[in-house]
Coordinates of C-alpha atoms in Angstrom, one line a residue:
X287 CA 0.4 2.4 5.1
X288 CA -0.5 6.6 5.6
X289 CA 2.8 6.4 5.6
X290 CA 3.6 2.8 5.5
X291 CA 3.5 0.6 2.5
X292 CA 2.6 -1.6 3.2
X293 CA 1.1 -1.0 6.5
X294 CA -0.3 2.5 6.9
X295 CA -2.5 4.7 4.8
X296 CA -0.2 5.6 1.9
X297 CA -2.1 7.5 -0.8
X298 CA 0.0 8.7 -3.7
X299 CA -2.6 11.2 -5.0
X300 CA -1.6 14.6 -3.5
X301 CA 0.7 14.9 -2.5
X302 CA 3.2 -14.9 -2.3
X303 CA -2.4 -22.9 1.0
X304 CA -2.4 -25.7 0.0
X305 CA -0.6 -27.0 -3.1
X306 CA -3.8 -28.6 -4.4
X307 CA -5.6 -25.2 -4.3
X308 CA -2.8 -23.5 -6.2
X309 CA -2.9 -26.2 -8.9
X310 CA -6.7 -25.9 -9.2
X311 CA -6.4 -22.1 -9.6
X312 CA -3.7 -21.9 -12.3
X313 CA -5.8 -19.5 -14.3
X314 CA -3.1 -17.9 -16.4
X315 CA -5.4 -16.9 -19.3
X316 CA -4.0 -19.6 -21.6
X317 CA -6.4 -22.2 -22.9
X318 CA -6.1 -25.7 -21.4
X319 CA -6.2 -28.2 -24.2
X320 CA -8.1 -31.5 -23.9
X321 CA -7.7 -34.6 -26.1
X322 CA -11.1 -35.4 -27.6
X323 CA -11.9 -38.4 -29.8
X324 CA -11.4 -36.2 -32.9
X325 CA -7.9 -35.4 -34.1
X326 CA -8.4 -31.6 -33.7
X327 CA -7.8 -30.4 -30.2
X328 CA -10.6 -28.4 -28.6
X329 CA -10.2 -25.8 -25.9
X330 CA -11.6 -26.7 -22.5
X331 CA -14.6 -24.8 -21.2
X332 CA -13.7 -21.6 -19.3
X333 CA -14.9 -22.1 -15.7
X334 CA -14.9 -18.3 -15.4
X335 CA -16.8 -17.6 -18.6
X336 CA -19.8 -15.9 -16.9
X337 CA -17.3 -13.5 -15.2
X338 CA -15.1 -12.9 -18.2
X339 CA -18.1 -12.1 -20.5
X340 CA -20.2 -10.1 -18.0
X341 CA -21.8 -6.9 -19.2
X342 CA -20.7 -3.9 -17.1
X343 CA -23.3 -1.2 -16.2
X344 CA -21.5 2.1 -16.3
X345 CA -23.0 4.7 -14.0
X346 CA -22.3 8.0 -12.2
X347 CA -19.4 7.8 -9.6
X348 CA -21.2 10.3 -7.4
X349 CA -22.8 8.7 -4.3
X350 CA -24.2 11.9 -2.8
X351 CA -23.5 15.5 -2.1
X352 CA -20.7 14.8 0.4
X353 CA -18.9 12.4 -1.9
X354 CA -15.7 14.3 -2.7
X355 CA -14.1 11.3 -4.5
X356 CA -17.2 10.9 -6.7
X357 CA -17.4 14.6 -7.5
X358 CA -13.7 14.6 -8.6
X359 CA -14.3 11.6 -10.8
X360 CA -17.5 13.1 -12.2
X361 CA -15.7 16.4 -13.1
X362 CA -12.9 14.4 -14.8
X363 CA -15.4 12.5 -17.0
X364 CA -15.1 9.2 -15.2
X365 CA -17.8 6.5 -15.0
X366 CA -18.0 3.7 -12.5
X367 CA -19.1 0.1 -12.5
X368 CA -19.3 -3.0 -10.3
X369 CA -17.5 -6.1 -11.5
X370 CA -18.7 -9.5 -10.3
X371 CA -16.0 -11.9 -9.2
X372 CA -16.2 -15.3 -7.3
X373 CA -15.4 -15.2 -3.6
X374 CA -13.5 -18.5 -4.1
X375 CA -11.9 -19.2 -7.5
X376 CA -11.9 -22.9 -6.7
X377 CA -15.7 -22.7 -6.6
X378 CA -16.7 -20.2 -9.3
X379 CA -20.3 -21.2 -9.2
X380 CA -20.6 -20.2 -5.5
X381 CA -20.8 -16.9 -3.6
X382 CA -19.8 -13.8 -5.4
X383 CA -18.3 -10.4 -4.6
X384 CA -18.3 -7.0 -6.3
X385 CA -15.2 -5.1 -7.2
X386 CA -15.7 -1.4 -7.8
X387 CA -13.9 0.3 -10.7
X388 CA -13.8 3.7 -12.3
X389 CA -12.7 4.6 -15.8
X390 CA -11.8 7.6 -17.8
X391 CA -11.8 6.7 -21.5
X392 CA -9.0 7.7 -23.7
X393 CA -9.8 10.1 -26.5
X394 CA -7.1 9.3 -29.1
X395 CA -8.7 6.1 -30.5
X396 CA -6.3 6.2 -33.5
X397 CA -3.3 5.6 -31.2
X398 CA -5.0 3.7 -28.4
X399 CA -2.6 1.9 -26.1
X400 CA -5.3 0.1 -24.1
X401 CA -6.3 0.1 -20.5
X402 CA -4.0 1.2 -17.7
X403 CA -5.1 -0.4 -14.3
X404 CA -4.0 1.3 -11.1
X405 CA -3.2 0.3 -7.6
X406 CA -2.0 2.9 -5.0
X407 CA -0.8 0.5 -2.3
X408 CA -1.6 -0.2 1.3
X409 CA -2.5 -3.0 1.1
X410 CA -6.0 -1.9 1.6
X411 CA -5.8 1.4 -0.2
X412 CA -8.6 2.7 -2.3
X413 CA -7.7 3.4 -5.9
X414 CA -11.1 4.0 -7.5
X415 CA -10.5 7.8 -7.1
X416 CA -7.1 7.9 -8.7
X417 CA -7.7 8.2 -12.4
X418 CA -7.9 12.0 -12.4
X419 CA -4.6 12.3 -10.6
X420 CA -2.9 9.8 -13.0
X421 CA -4.4 11.5 -16.0
X422 CA -2.7 14.7 -15.0
X423 CA 0.6 12.9 -14.5
X424 CA 0.3 11.3 -17.9
X425 CA -0.1 14.6 -19.6
X426 CA -0.5 14.2 -23.4
X427 CA -0.1 10.4 -23.1
X428 CA -3.4 10.2 -21.2
X429 CA -5.4 10.4 -24.4
X430 CA -4.1 7.0 -25.5
X431 CA -5.2 5.1 -22.4
X432 CA -8.4 4.2 -20.6
X433 CA -7.3 4.9 -17.1
X434 CA -9.0 2.4 -14.6
X435 CA -9.1 2.8 -10.9
X436 CA -9.8 -0.4 -8.8
X437 CA -10.9 -0.8 -5.2
X438 CA -9.6 -4.3 -4.6
X439 CA -11.8 -6.9 -3.1
X440 CA -12.8 -6.0 0.5
X441 CA -11.6 -2.4 0.0
X442 CA -13.5 0.9 -0.3
X443 CA -16.6 0.6 -2.5
X444 CA -16.1 -3.1 -3.2
X445 CA -17.6 -5.8 -1.0
X446 CA -16.4 -4.8 2.4
X447 CA -14.4 -6.6 5.1
X448 CA -14.6 -5.0 8.5
X449 CA -13.4 -6.6 11.7
X450 CA -14.8 -3.8 13.8
X451 CA -11.4 -2.7 15.2
X452 CA -10.9 0.2 17.6
X453 CA -8.2 1.4 15.2
X454 CA -7.4 1.9 11.6
X455 CA -4.1 0.0 11.7
X456 CA -2.4 -2.9 13.5
X457 CA 0.9 -1.0 13.3
X458 CA 1.9 0.2 16.8
X459 CA 4.9 0.4 19.0
X460 CA 5.8 -2.5 21.4
X461 CA 5.7 -0.2 24.5
X462 CA 8.2 -0.2 27.2
X463 CA 9.8 -3.4 28.7
X464 CA 8.2 -6.8 29.0
X465 CA 5.0 -5.4 30.5
X466 CA 4.5 -3.2 27.4
X467 CA 5.2 -6.1 25.1
X468 CA 2.7 -8.3 26.9
X469 CA 0.0 -5.7 26.4
X470 CA 0.8 -5.8 22.7
X471 CA 0.5 -9.5 22.6
X472 CA -3.0 -9.3 24.1
X473 CA -3.9 -6.4 21.8
X474 CA -2.8 -8.3 18.6
X475 CA -4.6 -11.4 19.7
X476 CA -7.8 -9.4 20.3
X477 CA -7.6 -7.8 16.8
X478 CA -7.3 -11.3 15.3
X479 CA -10.2 -12.5 17.4
X480 CA -12.4 -9.7 16.2
X481 CA -11.6 -10.6 12.6
X482 CA -12.5 -14.2 13.1
X483 CA -15.8 -13.1 14.7
X484 CA -16.9 -10.4 12.3
X485 CA -15.3 -11.5 9.0
X486 CA -14.3 -15.2 9.4
X487 CA -16.3 -16.1 6.2
X488 CA -14.2 -13.7 4.1
X489 CA -10.7 -14.0 5.6
X490 CA -9.7 -17.2 3.7
X491 CA -10.2 -15.4 0.4
X492 CA -8.4 -12.2 1.1
X493 CA -5.0 -12.4 -0.6
X494 CA -2.9 -10.8 -3.3
X495 CA -3.3 -13.9 -5.5
X496 CA -7.1 -13.5 -5.4
X497 CA -6.8 -9.7 -6.0
X498 CA -4.7 -10.6 -9.1
X499 CA -7.4 -13.0 -10.3
X500 CA -9.9 -10.3 -9.9
X501 CA -7.7 -8.0 -12.0
X502 CA -7.8 -10.5 -14.8
X503 CA -11.6 -10.8 -14.6
X504 CA -11.7 -7.0 -14.9
X505 CA -9.4 -7.2 -17.9
X506 CA -11.7 -9.6 -19.6
X507 CA -14.9 -7.7 -18.7
X508 CA -13.4 -4.6 -20.2
X509 CA -12.8 -6.5 -23.4
X510 CA -9.0 -6.1 -23.3
X511 CA -6.6 -8.8 -24.5
X512 CA -3.8 -7.3 -22.4
X513 CA -3.6 -4.6 -19.8
X514 CA -0.9 -2.1 -18.7
X515 CA -0.4 -1.5 -15.0
X516 CA 0.8 1.3 -12.7
X517 CA 1.3 0.2 -9.1
X518 CA 2.7 2.1 -6.1
X519 CA 4.1 0.6 -2.9
X520 CA 2.3 -2.6 -2.1
X521 CA 0.8 -2.2 -5.6
X522 CA 4.3 -3.1 -7.0
X523 CA 4.0 -6.5 -5.3
X524 CA 0.5 -7.0 -6.7
X525 CA 1.9 -6.1 -10.1
X526 CA 4.6 -8.7 -9.8
X527 CA 2.1 -11.4 -8.7
X528 CA -0.3 -10.5 -11.6
X529 CA 2.5 -10.7 -14.2
X530 CA 3.6 -14.1 -12.8
X531 CA 0.1 -15.6 -12.7
X532 CA -1.0 -14.0 -16.1
X533 CA 2.1 -13.5 -18.1
X534 CA 0.3 -13.3 -21.4
X535 CA -2.1 -10.7 -20.2
X536 CA 0.4 -7.9 -19.2
X537 CA 1.7 -5.2 -21.4
X538 CA 3.5 -2.1 -20.0
X539 CA 4.3 -2.2 -16.3
X540 CA 5.4 0.7 -14.0
X541 CA 6.2 -0.2 -10.4
X542 CA 6.9 2.8 -8.2
X543 CA 8.2 2.3 -4.6
X544 CA 9.3 -1.3 -5.3
X545 CA 8.6 -4.1 -2.8
X546 CA 11.2 -6.9 -2.9
X547 CA 9.1 -10.1 -3.0
X548 CA 11.7 -11.9 -1.1
X549 CA 11.0 -9.6 1.9
X550 CA 7.2 -9.3 1.5
X551 CA 5.0 -10.4 4.4
X552 CA 3.6 -9.3 7.7
X553 CA 7.0 -8.2 8.9
X554 CA 8.1 -6.4 5.8
X555 CA 8.9 -3.2 7.8
X556 CA 11.9 -5.1 9.4
X557 CA 15.1 -3.3 8.4
X558 CA 13.5 0.1 7.8
X559 CA 14.9 1.7 10.9
X560 CA 18.0 3.3 9.3
X561 CA 15.9 4.9 6.4
X562 CA 13.5 6.3 8.9
X563 CA 16.2 7.7 11.2
X564 CA 17.7 9.3 8.1
X565 CA 14.3 10.8 7.1
X566 CA 13.8 12.0 10.7
X567 CA 17.1 13.8 10.7
X568 CA 16.4 15.5 7.3
X569 CA 13.0 16.6 8.6
X570 CA 14.6 17.9 11.8
X571 CA 17.0 20.0 9.8
X572 CA 14.1 21.5 8.0
X573 CA 12.2 22.1 11.2
X574 CA 15.2 23.8 12.8
X575 CA 15.3 26.2 9.8
X576 CA 11.6 27.0 10.6
X577 CA 12.0 27.3 14.4
X578 CA 10.1 30.6 14.4
X579 CA 7.0 28.8 13.1
X580 CA 7.1 25.6 15.1
X581 CA 9.4 26.2 18.1
X582 CA 11.0 22.7 18.0
X583 CA 14.6 23.8 18.2
X584 CA 17.1 26.0 16.4
X585 CA 19.4 23.2 15.3
X586 CA 18.8 19.7 14.0
X587 CA 20.1 18.1 17.2
X588 CA 17.8 20.3 19.2
X589 CA 14.8 19.2 17.2
X590 CA 15.8 15.6 17.6
X591 CA 16.1 16.2 21.3
X592 CA 12.5 17.6 21.4
X593 CA 11.3 14.4 19.7
X594 CA 13.1 12.3 22.3
X595 CA 11.6 14.5 25.1
X596 CA 8.1 13.8 23.8
X597 CA 8.9 10.0 23.5
X598 CA 10.2 9.9 27.0
X599 CA 7.2 11.8 28.4
X600 CA 4.8 9.3 26.7
X601 CA 6.6 6.4 28.4
X602 CA 6.0 8.0 31.8
X603 CA 2.3 8.8 31.3
X604 CA 0.0 9.1 28.3
X605 CA -0.1 12.5 26.7
X606 CA -3.5 14.2 26.5
X607 CA -4.1 15.7 23.1
X608 CA -7.6 16.9 22.7
X609 CA -9.8 14.0 23.6
X610 CA -7.1 11.4 22.9
X611 CA -4.4 9.8 25.1
X612 CA -1.1 9.1 23.3
X613 CA 1.0 6.5 25.1
X614 CA 4.3 4.7 24.4
X615 CA 2.5 2.3 22.0
X616 CA 1.1 5.0 19.8
X617 CA 3.7 7.8 19.9
X618 CA 6.4 5.9 17.9
X619 CA 3.7 4.9 15.3
X620 CA 2.7 8.6 15.0
X621 CA 6.3 9.6 14.3
X622 CA 6.7 6.7 11.9
X623 CA 3.5 7.8 10.1
X624 CA 4.8 11.3 9.6
X625 CA 7.8 10.3 7.5
X626 CA 7.0 9.2 4.0
X627 CA 6.7 12.4 2.0
X628 CA 9.7 14.7 1.4
X629 CA 8.2 18.1 0.7
X630 CA 7.6 21.3 2.7
X631 CA 3.8 20.7 3.1
X632 CA 4.3 17.3 4.6
X633 CA 7.2 18.5 6.7
X634 CA 5.1 21.4 8.0
X635 CA 2.2 19.1 8.9
X636 CA 4.5 16.8 10.9
X637 CA 6.2 19.8 12.5
X638 CA 2.9 21.2 13.7
X639 CA 1.9 17.8 15.0
X640 CA 5.2 17.5 17.0
X641 CA 4.6 21.0 18.3
X642 CA 1.3 19.9 19.7
X643 CA 2.8 16.7 21.2
X644 CA 5.6 18.8 22.8
X645 CA 3.0 21.1 24.4
X646 CA 1.1 18.1 25.7
X647 CA 4.3 16.6 27.1
X648 CA 4.7 19.9 29.0
X649 CA 1.2 19.4 30.5
X650 CA -0.5 22.1 28.4
X651 CA -4.0 21.8 27.0
X652 CA -3.8 21.0 23.3
X653 CA -6.2 21.1 20.4
X654 CA -4.5 19.0 17.7
X655 CA -3.6 20.5 14.3
X656 CA -5.3 19.0 11.3
X657 CA -2.7 16.4 10.4
X658 CA -2.3 15.2 14.0
X659 CA -6.1 15.2 14.6
X660 CA -6.5 13.0 11.5
X661 CA -3.7 10.7 12.5
X662 CA -5.1 10.3 16.1
X663 CA -8.6 9.6 14.7
X664 CA -7.1 7.0 12.4
X665 CA -5.0 5.4 15.1
X666 CA -7.3 5.7 18.2
X667 CA -10.8 5.2 16.9
X668 CA -12.7 2.7 14.8
X669 CA -13.4 5.4 12.1
X670 CA -11.2 3.5 9.6
X671 CA -11.5 0.0 11.0
X672 CA -12.3 -1.3 7.5
X673 CA -9.0 0.0 6.1
X674 CA -6.9 -1.7 8.8
X675 CA -9.0 -4.9 8.6
X676 CA -8.5 -5.2 4.9
X677 CA -4.8 -4.5 5.2
X678 CA -4.3 -7.1 7.8
X679 CA -6.4 -9.7 6.0
X680 CA -4.2 -9.3 2.9
X681 CA -0.8 -9.3 4.7
X682 CA -1.8 -12.2 7.0
X683 CA -3.5 -14.1 4.1
X684 CA -0.4 -13.9 1.9
X685 CA 2.5 -15.0 4.0
X686 CA 2.5 -16.7 7.5
X687 CA 4.0 -14.8 10.4
X688 CA 5.9 -16.3 13.3
X689 CA 3.4 -17.5 15.9
X690 CA 5.6 -17.6 19.0
X691 CA 5.6 -14.3 20.8
X692 CA 9.1 -15.0 22.1
X693 CA 10.4 -14.6 18.6
X694 CA 9.2 -11.0 18.6
X695 CA 10.4 -10.3 22.1
X696 CA 14.0 -11.6 21.3
X697 CA 14.0 -9.4 18.1
X698 CA 12.8 -6.4 20.0
X699 CA 15.4 -6.7 22.8
X700 CA 18.1 -7.0 20.2
X701 CA 17.0 -4.1 18.0
X702 CA 15.5 -1.7 20.5
X703 CA 18.8 -1.4 22.4
X704 CA 20.0 0.9 19.6
X705 CA 16.7 2.4 18.5
X706 CA 14.0 3.2 21.0
X707 CA 11.8 5.0 18.5
X708 CA 11.5 3.0 15.3
X709 CA 12.6 -0.6 16.2
X710 CA 9.6 -1.0 18.6
X711 CA 7.4 -0.4 15.5
X712 CA 9.2 -2.4 12.9
X713 CA 9.9 -5.4 15.2
X714 CA 6.6 -5.5 17.0
X715 CA 4.2 -8.4 17.1
X716 CA 1.0 -8.0 15.1
X717 CA -2.4 -9.7 14.5
X718 CA -0.9 -12.0 11.9
X719 CA 0.8 -14.0 14.7
X720 CA -2.7 -15.2 15.7
X721 CA -4.1 -15.7 12.2
X722 CA -5.1 -18.9 10.5
X723 CA -2.4 -20.1 8.0
X724 CA -2.8 -18.8 4.4
X725 CA -4.7 -21.0 2.0
X726 CA -2.1 -20.8 -0.7
X727 CA 1.7 -20.6 -0.7
X728 CA 3.3 -17.3 -1.5
X729 CA 3.8 -16.6 -5.2
X730 CA 7.2 -17.3 -6.6
X731 CA 7.6 -14.3 -8.7
X732 CA 8.7 -14.8 -12.3
X733 CA 12.4 -14.6 -13.1
X734 CA 12.3 -11.6 -15.4
X735 CA 9.9 -8.9 -16.5
X736 CA 10.6 -5.9 -18.8
X737 CA 9.2 -3.4 -16.4
X738 CA 10.0 0.2 -15.5
X739 CA 11.0 0.4 -11.8
X740 CA 11.0 3.7 -9.9
X741 CA 12.4 4.4 -6.4
X742 CA 13.9 7.2 -4.3
X743 CA 17.1 6.4 -2.6
X744 CA 15.8 7.6 0.8
X745 CA 12.3 5.9 0.6
X746 CA 11.6 5.0 4.3
X747 CA 8.8 2.5 3.4
X748 CA 9.9 0.5 0.3
X749 CA 13.6 0.7 0.7
X750 CA 15.9 1.4 -2.2
X751 CA 17.8 -1.8 -1.8
X752 CA 14.5 -3.6 -2.5
X753 CA 14.2 -1.9 -5.9
X754 CA 17.9 -2.8 -6.6
X755 CA 17.1 -6.5 -5.7
X756 CA 14.2 -6.6 -8.1
X757 CA 16.3 -4.9 -10.8
X758 CA 19.0 -7.6 -10.4
X759 CA 16.4 -10.4 -10.6
X760 CA 14.8 -8.7 -13.7
X761 CA 17.7 -8.0 -16.1
X762 CA 15.1 -7.0 -18.8
X763 CA 13.8 -4.2 -16.6
X764 CA 15.1 -0.6 -16.0
X765 CA 15.4 1.3 -12.8
X766 CA 14.7 5.0 -12.5
X767 CA 16.3 6.3 -9.4
X768 CA 15.4 9.6 -7.7
X769 CA 18.5 10.6 -5.7
X770 CA 18.6 12.4 -2.4
X771 CA 14.9 12.2 -1.5
X772 CA 13.2 10.6 1.5
X773 CA 10.1 10.0 -0.7
X774 CA 7.7 7.1 -0.9
X775 CA 5.9 7.2 -4.3
X776 CA 7.5 9.4 -6.9
X777 CA 5.8 9.4 -10.4
X778 CA 3.3 12.2 -10.6
X779 CA 3.6 12.8 -6.8
X780 CA 7.0 14.3 -6.1
X781 CA 7.4 16.7 -8.9
X782 CA 10.5 15.3 -10.6
X783 CA 10.4 16.2 -14.3
X784 CA 13.1 13.6 -15.0
X785 CA 11.0 10.7 -13.4
X786 CA 7.7 11.8 -14.9
X787 CA 9.1 12.3 -18.4
X788 CA 10.9 8.9 -18.3
X789 CA 7.7 7.1 -17.2
X790 CA 5.5 8.9 -19.7
X791 CA 7.9 8.1 -22.6
X792 CA 7.8 4.4 -21.7
X793 CA 4.0 4.4 -21.5
X794 CA 3.7 6.3 -24.8
X795 CA 6.1 4.0 -26.8
X796 CA 6.3 0.7 -24.8
X797 CA 10.1 1.0 -25.1
X798 CA 12.2 0.9 -22.0
X799 CA 15.2 3.3 -21.6
X800 CA 18.4 1.8 -23.0
X801 CA 20.0 2.0 -19.5
X802 CA 18.9 2.7 -16.0
X803 CA 18.1 6.4 -15.4
X804 CA 19.4 8.6 -12.6
X805 CA 17.3 11.6 -11.7
X806 CA 18.5 14.4 -9.4
X807 CA 16.5 15.9 -6.6
X808 CA 14.8 19.0 -8.1
X809 CA 16.3 22.2 -6.9
X810 CA 13.1 24.2 -6.6

């Protein structure tokens, strides 16, 4: 979620229906055995044979002169293909979808480790463009893998799902008082109504379990017996679901920014307030040291007071920033969006945005800086409606949300008394409260998996305690901890030699570290 995991637009490059349906769709990759008249058992016919054995047409990834993603893929030697999958796995002979993939082939065929499939999170995030970035992070290990980017069903270049929203995300603040909350109830209901109107034929089939099924079709179409997997943020939940549904098809697994499956669902941001307050304080300390550049205050407390001044001003009347109006529903979400990357560039972008908002709060005419302009376009126009639509369809399609608005109001009153900035975001009602129930029950994630888990202690999106919970549930796994960083997504992103070397050693050898690994925050 750029910034949320889960909900927001997190991009690590730069920078759990009915029981009958679940039974019908137990496609774990193992052969079902029938009992024919002869004494020798015979494998049952594969209902997905035409998908598993499809021929992929590899083509240029470049869609046109303005296609930056395609150009980067082309320059890195990637080729792209469309994989055909069934809309409804219970009816594989029915309507189909396409899932777009990219691939950079490995060059060391003598030591080939197989295909490494990627997911960069969201949910709803595009991953087709990520193989060049991951290849750079892999260093010399890259030659041993075919690195495969996947835009999941309904995302990016795959068959789209667009509810025609006036926003790129359902994540907002609850506003002020009961009147503000009632506006949010109406807003969330309208978002859900738009999805039923514009994408009602697709919504029942948008889920992590179906994305995992698509992944296994991709595996088979690539001719791979097993795949390895690198997932960030929400992608860590997808990896857990795939490994549970297809345990014989998974090889090496790296999960970075680990989602605790016990907490996954439409309200997975609950409990993130402390981590975000901490991240805000750390950023404020940095901004105070750069007061000459941004003018937000010479001390940490002074910078935090500036943020509170801006928040209070947005409560009184919407702030005019360029052609946008920023009210008490959007301002907390903008601050939340600014806190997921712990580095000077991200800190500077957020500081420049807060400078613009402070000037707007003072009544000055403001042209927003690039980060703030991009965030406002994302939040306050339909420019990225497809992103928010896909994200909501997956979250709402996976786990049911409470349907009574009073549940959210009680939670908000309790939490917001101690936090007027982040609790209105993390406890707010959303479109999932007005969604049809999921077609399948949430996945009960397998009891153990020998995976490599990566998390920063200060991650404000996928909290460190979630990684610790998964580590306890998976005694065969190992946890790589980056200490003292408020960072969401670490491997190949943050610049930790300790984290990157540990991940690469595992991907090279398939051997997990003997013990958990503690990595210090880099000093430079």
